[in-house]
């Protein structure tokens, strides 16, 4: 007689709804990591998530907790409103690079500067996904997009924006780390970072953000495997992984 | 509590606090900054929170976040800042979140000036942001009326799950008058089972969103909003009339200008000119009834505004061709005088009606 053993389960941090993400997009992996952390910390019932505009706009249908959908870029302001009313709950935003680094850069900078006790999950795939592959502030130099058809040119479009580096200069930032979702080892590191960010919030130490390098096979014009390689070969050299801010007390 | 002498902006703030508003997110702009400063001092006293946002856009989105938890929350601004809030206001309407937004109007367009105006009338009454919507707009004419209407604004917001605008011109915000608080009892906050506060084991997760990707579903949602607007239109019309019974001519004015117009009416009455006043208190829903009841009996209407002519369009719609409608307005922050309005009445009564 053989005994069956469960080796892998769906996380209770996500709903049963199938996601709409393109094949090979790492949003699904990142959703799962956030869901697992919320479940393992047993804080799903104490959490309010704020969805952004862009590919992750429907994330409110996937996370198994209360969710509010914010206007383009405004998630950190909405999260501020929620957290200031309910300081004992966990509040996170889930934002892409167009949402956070372009239209919403002011909101995230000031939320960090105020030391808002929220966690920002910042998914950086160096392109606008939902709107069809236009340039983002994080688009790499030379990268071809719908609005940089000849490649991003520093003299015209400027340089990629390094959000972790920028926000880590602010006193209100408590924990800031950049991770990547391109292989198993890095995905495990990403999960640890997300957990640390929520623990930072739990300790009331200030603003926490995890930037996760992510794929966009559809708009990059690459297959899923090439996309993972592209993160490793092209994105990480521009967006180095690591901890950028680790305030005393984080651990 | 007896009467106290206070500035209009501070009266709005105190009335809001007494209406149970514990959260305020704002950004300073003249001529409403005293409201922001008052909240910064006052809210900690009642266990509330004041936060100065980095912009009007952030402020209205903080309001959105706070409103989504079910608390009474407010923001205030003046014209250029109010324009910036329009994005958030459209989202508040779309997500059906209650909040109170104050607009102390100044001269525009653009940076304009800091003098009193009413030229945001279109913006507040015709939607303002994107999409099909209307918002209840209350326009007090005195500081005592502010006390009542600010509290009403919160009640209307909660009752219909909608943002509500309190609109005054810069003069109303800056003037001082004796006011009395605490006359009316503040009702208990209604149940807000829709609020996202963390499920706390209290059933499945809730979502607050204005997104509806399917066109037919969004149309249904719009129909549902329109039904709500129709109910608001039915229940929340407010206006005052003055010396209407025997009037040949009816002035239409709101806010500070209504008070000046009333003085002009009294002067004209002494000269034997039978003139009355309709003062809309709710700018949306616009009070159509007093026009319908009077439009076949009078020689005409004169809309008096601190704008180049905005409310006059609603007056014309309500009169619907039954009588002539004339307009007198000053713009750019100029406040019309009693004499100017009197002269206009004399001209119109003398037969120079356009």
Short mmCIF file of C-alpha atoms in Angstrom, two decimals, chain A residues 15 44-48 53 57-58 60-61 63-72 74 76-86 88-89 103 106-111 114 116 130, chain B residues 23 25 49-55 57-59 61-69 71 87-88 91 95 97 195-202 204-213:
data_model
loop_
_atom_site.label_atom_id
_atom_site.label_comp_id
_atom_site.label_asym_id
_atom_site.label_seq_id
_atom_site.Cartn_x
_atom_site.Cartn_y
_atom_site.Cartn_z
CA UNK A 15 -8.43 33.11 -4.60
CA UNK A 44 -4.74 37.69 5.56
CA UNK A 45 -7.70 38.74 7.66
CA UNK A 46 -5.83 41.81 8.86
CA UNK A 47 -4.68 42.93 5.43
CA UNK A 48 -5.99 45.47 2.95
CA UNK A 53 -3.55 50.46 -12.79
CA UNK A 57 -5.20 46.14 -12.09
CA UNK A 58 -7.24 42.98 -11.49
CA UNK A 60 -7.98 42.57 -6.36
CA UNK A 61 -9.63 39.49 -7.80
CA UNK A 63 -5.52 38.19 -3.48
CA UNK A 64 -7.64 36.55 -0.82
CA UNK A 65 -7.98 39.64 1.36
CA UNK A 66 -9.84 42.95 1.32
CA UNK A 67 -8.72 44.99 -1.67
CA UNK A 68 -9.18 48.55 -2.92
CA UNK A 69 -8.44 49.60 -6.47
CA UNK A 70 -6.61 52.91 -6.88
CA UNK A 71 -6.31 55.41 -9.71
CA UNK A 72 -3.20 55.29 -11.90
CA UNK A 74 -2.10 56.85 -6.60
CA UNK A 76 0.55 54.84 -2.08
CA UNK A 77 -1.79 57.79 -1.32
CA UNK A 78 -4.79 55.46 -1.08
CA UNK A 79 -2.76 53.09 1.11
CA UNK A 80 -1.80 56.07 3.29
CA UNK A 81 -5.48 56.89 3.81
CA UNK A 82 -6.26 53.28 4.73
CA UNK A 83 -3.29 52.82 7.06
CA UNK A 84 -3.79 56.14 8.85
CA UNK A 85 -7.34 55.14 9.72
CA UNK A 86 -6.43 51.53 10.54
CA UNK A 88 -3.09 48.06 13.26
CA UNK A 89 -3.86 46.46 9.89
CA UNK A 103 2.61 58.79 -13.07
CA UNK A 106 5.32 61.63 -6.44
CA UNK A 107 2.96 59.51 -4.35
CA UNK A 108 5.54 56.81 -3.66
CA UNK A 109 8.33 59.27 -2.85
CA UNK A 110 6.18 61.14 -0.35
CA UNK A 111 4.76 57.96 1.19
CA UNK A 114 6.59 60.28 5.55
CA UNK A 116 4.18 55.43 5.93
CA UNK A 130 -1.24 46.59 -20.30
CA UNK B 23 -9.90 62.47 9.17
CA UNK B 25 -6.27 65.21 4.13
CA UNK B 49 -5.94 62.71 12.24
CA UNK B 50 -4.86 65.57 10.03
CA UNK B 51 -2.36 64.95 7.28
CA UNK B 52 -0.95 67.52 4.88
CA UNK B 53 -0.59 65.74 1.55
CA UNK B 54 2.10 66.49 -1.02
CA UNK B 55 -0.50 67.62 -3.54
CA UNK B 57 -4.07 64.73 -6.09
CA UNK B 58 -2.53 62.83 -3.20
CA UNK B 59 -4.98 64.43 -0.74
CA UNK B 61 -6.62 59.78 -2.98
CA UNK B 62 -5.86 59.64 0.75
CA UNK B 63 -9.52 60.58 1.19
CA UNK B 64 -10.38 57.70 -1.13
CA UNK B 65 -8.35 55.30 1.02
CA UNK B 66 -9.82 56.57 4.29
CA UNK B 67 -13.36 56.57 2.88
CA UNK B 68 -12.92 52.94 1.81
CA UNK B 69 -12.60 52.03 5.51
CA UNK B 71 -14.97 56.67 8.31
CA UNK B 87 -9.52 62.54 -11.01
CA UNK B 88 -10.03 61.29 -7.47
CA UNK B 91 -13.07 57.51 -8.76
CA UNK B 95 -16.46 53.28 -6.38
CA UNK B 97 -17.38 56.10 -1.56
CA UNK B 195 -16.01 48.94 3.86
CA UNK B 196 -12.63 47.25 3.40
CA UNK B 197 -11.14 47.04 6.87
CA UNK B 198 -9.59 43.58 6.73
CA UNK B 199 -12.03 40.66 6.84
CA UNK B 200 -11.16 39.76 10.47
CA UNK B 201 -12.87 36.41 9.94
CA UNK B 202 -16.07 38.24 9.13
CA UNK B 204 -15.26 36.68 2.36
CA UNK B 205 -12.93 39.50 1.28
CA UNK B 206 -14.47 42.70 -0.06
CA UNK B 207 -13.36 44.77 -2.99
CA UNK B 208 -13.75 48.45 -3.75
CA UNK B 209 -13.25 49.30 -7.39
CA UNK B 210 -14.60 51.44 -10.20
CA UNK B 211 -13.27 49.07 -12.87
CA UNK B 212 -15.76 47.14 -15.02
CA UNK B 213 -14.06 45.84 -18.15
#
